[in-house]
Amino acid sequence: MIGFYNRSVILTYIGLLSSFFGVTQAAAGARGDLGAFKVAFFCLVFSGFCDMFDGKIARHTKRSKDAQEFGIQIDSLCDLICFGVFPAFTVICIGPHHWITMIAAGLYVLAAVIRLGYFNVMESKRQQETTENRKYFQGLPVTSAALIFPLIFAIDNVLNAKFSVNIRPIYVIIMFITAFCFVWDIKVKKPRRKETIVLAIIGALIVCGILVKGYY
């Protein structure tokens, strides 16, 4: 079979399948099964956890140059689906049914593609020049969607249930802002071990907010 098969891509593939299942749940939510949105956003957080650790596994896996290049490409392709197409589709399903929502989602996916394509070029170039790990990201990583949109959903779930506050337009606003940050040439510090633990804790709290009994 074509391709490279080693432990460095296992979590990447699991995250991809999680997001694919999440897409089906977002579609179910759009058809009226509001509880399915909980599953969709949980899948998004889970895909983020997979992405958080697949790079660490890859760095400790002995691979050929071709396998390393394959890993870069497959990671970006999966990221486009998990943190580009999946969040955009979910916001279309849960957000205001308006043409502005469609524009926000379209620009979001476009920005994610541009960022990931640029990253592939620059990362391949960087690996030819040095073996050091990156200390900074250029622009906001697309994987940040795994925390941003589930957090909004968790807040929406609680506020809508307790105070009947509709914050769905916030999804669209944040999608515009996130899309801009994807391609904004700023330095974002790459999380180290302590920051990764903090992000994992935040993710766990968001999951609690998603699963708590609320509006959805």
Tab-separated table of C-alpha atoms in Angstrom:
chain	number	residue	atom	x	y	z
A	1	MET	CA	0.000	0.000	0.000
A	2	ILE	CA	1.175	3.534	-0.695
A	3	GLY	CA	1.882	5.889	2.183
A	4	PHE	CA	3.980	5.763	5.324
A	5	TYR	CA	2.646	3.907	8.322
A	6	ASN	CA	4.186	4.464	11.737
A	7	ARG	CA	3.128	5.557	15.190
A	8	SER	CA	3.768	9.230	14.374
A	9	VAL	CA	0.547	9.482	12.335
A	10	ILE	CA	-1.803	7.369	14.470
A	11	LEU	CA	-3.112	10.268	16.580
A	12	THR	CA	-3.401	12.447	13.482
A	13	TYR	CA	-5.689	9.887	11.852
A	14	ILE	CA	-7.717	9.419	15.044
A	15	GLY	CA	-8.233	13.172	15.248
A	16	LEU	CA	-9.347	13.249	11.617
A	17	LEU	CA	-11.910	10.488	12.159
A	18	SER	CA	-13.161	12.264	15.277
A	19	SER	CA	-13.748	15.440	13.272
A	20	PHE	CA	-15.457	13.530	10.469
A	21	PHE	CA	-17.870	12.065	13.010
A	22	GLY	CA	-18.290	15.559	14.460
A	23	VAL	CA	-19.401	16.847	11.054
A	24	THR	CA	-22.196	14.263	10.973
A	25	GLN	CA	-23.296	15.397	14.439
A	26	ALA	CA	-23.288	19.079	13.456
A	27	ALA	CA	-25.515	18.151	10.512
A	28	ALA	CA	-27.828	16.275	12.899
A	29	GLY	CA	-27.957	19.360	15.107
A	30	ALA	CA	-28.970	21.488	12.124
A	31	ARG	CA	-31.839	19.045	11.501
A	32	GLY	CA	-33.207	19.661	14.999
A	33	ASP	CA	-31.313	17.290	17.275
A	34	LEU	CA	-29.762	20.036	19.420
A	35	GLY	CA	-28.027	17.522	21.685
A	36	ALA	CA	-25.910	16.436	18.715
A	37	PHE	CA	-24.115	19.789	18.842
A	38	LYS	CA	-22.617	18.703	22.165
A	39	VAL	CA	-21.094	15.670	20.499
A	40	ALA	CA	-19.819	17.799	17.608
A	41	PHE	CA	-17.975	20.265	19.833
A	42	PHE	CA	-16.670	17.469	22.028
A	43	CYS	CA	-15.202	15.901	18.879
A	44	LEU	CA	-13.534	19.212	18.041
A	45	VAL	CA	-11.880	19.378	21.470
A	46	PHE	CA	-10.825	15.731	21.196
A	47	SER	CA	-9.243	16.361	17.790
A	48	GLY	CA	-7.334	19.220	19.390
A	49	PHE	CA	-5.997	16.899	22.079
A	50	CYS	CA	-4.849	14.463	19.408
A	51	ASP	CA	-3.040	17.238	17.559
A	52	MET	CA	-1.442	18.458	20.775
A	53	PHE	CA	0.413	15.195	21.269
A	54	ASP	CA	0.966	13.797	17.769
A	55	GLY	CA	3.907	16.136	17.180
A	56	LYS	CA	5.596	14.971	20.380
A	57	ILE	CA	5.239	11.360	19.251
A	58	ALA	CA	6.602	12.230	15.804
A	59	ARG	CA	9.711	13.858	17.267
A	60	HIS	CA	10.517	10.651	19.127
A	61	THR	CA	9.933	8.422	16.096
A	62	LYS	CA	12.825	7.556	13.803
A	63	ARG	CA	11.708	8.326	10.250
A	64	SER	CA	13.203	8.731	6.790
A	65	LYS	CA	13.206	12.150	5.105
A	66	ASP	CA	10.312	11.060	2.902
A	67	ALA	CA	8.357	9.913	5.942
A	68	GLN	CA	9.024	13.253	7.662
A	69	GLU	CA	7.801	15.167	4.615
A	70	PHE	CA	4.756	12.900	4.429
A	71	GLY	CA	4.068	13.665	8.090
A	72	ILE	CA	4.133	17.412	7.436
A	73	GLN	CA	1.754	17.100	4.500
A	74	ILE	CA	-0.661	14.678	6.170
A	75	ASP	CA	-0.747	16.784	9.334
A	76	SER	CA	-1.719	19.898	7.375
A	77	LEU	CA	-4.318	18.068	5.310
A	78	CYS	CA	-5.927	16.702	8.462
A	79	ASP	CA	-5.698	20.102	10.169
A	80	LEU	CA	-7.577	21.666	7.261
A	81	ILE	CA	-10.476	19.269	7.809
A	82	CYS	CA	-10.356	19.150	11.619
A	83	PHE	CA	-9.817	22.836	12.372
A	84	GLY	CA	-10.796	24.479	9.103
A	85	VAL	CA	-13.750	22.809	7.388
A	86	PHE	CA	-15.237	21.189	10.518
A	87	PRO	CA	-15.539	24.397	12.637
A	88	ALA	CA	-16.777	26.385	9.619
A	89	PHE	CA	-19.481	23.825	8.841
A	90	THR	CA	-20.496	23.637	12.505
A	91	VAL	CA	-20.865	27.411	12.790
A	92	ILE	CA	-23.020	27.388	9.639
A	93	CYS	CA	-25.209	24.766	11.310
A	94	ILE	CA	-25.495	26.411	14.714
A	95	GLY	CA	-25.057	30.102	13.890
A	96	PRO	CA	-27.538	32.603	12.452
A	97	HIS	CA	-28.990	31.409	9.137
A	98	HIS	CA	-27.732	34.436	7.258
A	99	TRP	CA	-25.496	35.144	4.280
A	100	ILE	CA	-22.980	36.816	6.605
A	101	THR	CA	-22.479	33.463	8.323
A	102	MET	CA	-21.640	31.897	4.968
A	103	ILE	CA	-19.122	34.644	4.182
A	104	ALA	CA	-17.481	34.276	7.601
A	105	ALA	CA	-17.199	30.506	7.189
A	106	GLY	CA	-15.837	30.831	3.639
A	107	LEU	CA	-13.186	33.360	4.640
A	108	TYR	CA	-12.286	31.207	7.636
A	109	VAL	CA	-11.630	28.127	5.475
A	110	LEU	CA	-9.714	30.234	2.932
A	111	ALA	CA	-7.501	31.714	5.648
A	112	ALA	CA	-6.866	28.241	7.076
A	113	VAL	CA	-5.789	26.951	3.645
A	114	ILE	CA	-3.449	29.899	3.092
A	115	ARG	CA	-1.898	29.524	6.528
A	116	LEU	CA	-1.389	25.768	6.251
A	117	GLY	CA	0.054	26.027	2.748
A	118	TYR	CA	2.470	28.735	3.889
A	119	PHE	CA	3.418	26.671	6.928
A	120	ASN	CA	4.227	23.661	4.746
A	121	VAL	CA	6.602	25.703	2.591
A	122	MET	CA	8.339	27.401	5.497
A	123	GLU	CA	8.542	24.272	7.660
A	124	SER	CA	10.167	22.246	4.873
A	125	LYS	CA	12.668	25.055	4.368
A	126	ARG	CA	13.318	25.334	8.110
A	127	GLN	CA	13.959	21.605	8.509
A	128	GLN	CA	16.572	21.773	5.749
A	129	GLU	CA	18.383	24.537	7.608
A	130	THR	CA	18.130	23.379	11.224
A	131	THR	CA	17.007	20.506	13.438
A	132	GLU	CA	15.893	22.787	16.284
A	133	ASN	CA	12.270	22.816	17.337
A	134	ARG	CA	10.204	25.887	16.540
A	135	LYS	CA	9.775	28.343	19.400
A	136	TYR	CA	7.172	30.537	17.714
A	137	PHE	CA	4.287	30.197	15.278
A	138	GLN	CA	3.732	32.752	12.551
A	139	GLY	CA	0.134	33.775	13.014
A	140	LEU	CA	-2.489	32.023	15.087
A	141	PRO	CA	-2.320	28.211	14.686
A	142	VAL	CA	-5.437	26.704	13.123
A	143	THR	CA	-5.536	24.198	15.981
A	144	SER	CA	-6.613	27.034	18.291
A	145	ALA	CA	-10.109	26.438	16.887
A	146	ALA	CA	-10.250	23.344	19.109
A	147	LEU	CA	-10.497	25.649	22.142
A	148	ILE	CA	-12.041	28.841	20.757
A	149	PHE	CA	-15.321	27.543	19.329
A	150	PRO	CA	-16.038	24.871	21.983
A	151	LEU	CA	-15.538	27.616	24.601
A	152	ILE	CA	-18.164	29.769	22.894
A	153	PHE	CA	-20.491	26.786	22.741
A	154	ALA	CA	-19.994	26.031	26.455
A	155	ILE	CA	-20.857	29.646	27.312
A	156	ASP	CA	-23.823	29.543	24.912
A	157	ASN	CA	-25.052	26.317	26.485
A	158	VAL	CA	-25.082	27.792	29.997
A	159	LEU	CA	-26.299	31.343	29.245
A	160	ASN	CA	-29.088	30.215	26.949
A	161	ALA	CA	-30.377	27.774	29.556
A	162	LYS	CA	-30.214	30.027	32.619
A	163	PHE	CA	-30.871	33.471	31.145
A	164	SER	CA	-32.344	32.753	27.700
A	165	VAL	CA	-29.542	34.822	26.165
A	166	ASN	CA	-28.924	34.157	22.480
A	167	ILE	CA	-25.231	34.662	21.700
A	168	ARG	CA	-25.186	32.844	18.369
A	169	PRO	CA	-24.041	35.951	16.420
A	170	ILE	CA	-20.824	35.717	18.492
A	171	TYR	CA	-19.868	32.562	16.579
A	172	VAL	CA	-19.791	34.577	13.349
A	173	ILE	CA	-17.864	37.510	14.826
A	174	ILE	CA	-15.241	35.223	16.335
A	175	MET	CA	-14.952	33.344	13.042
A	176	PHE	CA	-14.114	36.593	11.218
A	177	ILE	CA	-11.530	37.524	13.866
A	178	THR	CA	-9.973	34.044	13.931
A	179	ALA	CA	-9.687	33.976	10.134
A	180	PHE	CA	-7.788	37.271	10.206
A	181	CYS	CA	-5.480	36.019	12.965
A	182	PHE	CA	-4.631	32.913	10.912
A	183	VAL	CA	-2.919	35.037	8.254
A	184	TRP	CA	-1.766	37.954	10.428
A	185	ASP	CA	2.031	37.948	10.510
A	186	ILE	CA	2.520	37.945	14.265
A	187	LYS	CA	4.617	35.713	16.484
A	188	VAL	CA	2.690	33.356	18.743
A	189	LYS	CA	4.783	31.559	21.321
A	190	LYS	CA	4.676	27.808	20.946
A	191	PRO	CA	3.416	26.165	24.160
A	192	ARG	CA	6.039	24.373	26.209
A	193	ARG	CA	5.378	21.599	28.678
A	194	LYS	CA	3.841	23.847	31.364
A	195	GLU	CA	1.705	25.745	28.849
A	196	THR	CA	0.585	22.454	27.303
A	197	ILE	CA	-0.610	21.227	30.706
A	198	VAL	CA	-2.518	24.495	31.212
A	199	LEU	CA	-4.139	24.158	27.786
A	200	ALA	CA	-5.089	20.567	28.588
A	201	ILE	CA	-6.751	21.718	31.826
A	202	ILE	CA	-8.603	24.485	29.981
A	203	GLY	CA	-9.753	21.931	27.420
A	204	ALA	CA	-11.038	19.667	30.198
A	205	LEU	CA	-12.991	22.569	31.747
A	206	ILE	CA	-14.475	23.415	28.360
A	207	VAL	CA	-15.582	19.801	27.972
A	208	CYS	CA	-17.341	20.090	31.336
A	209	GLY	CA	-19.113	23.209	30.065
A	210	ILE	CA	-20.130	21.383	26.906
A	211	LEU	CA	-21.491	18.319	28.694
A	212	VAL	CA	-23.264	20.142	31.527
A	213	LYS	CA	-27.038	20.080	31.306
A	214	GLY	CA	-28.065	23.291	29.640
A	215	TYR	CA	-29.868	24.552	26.579
A	216	TYR	CA	-28.514	21.868	24.263
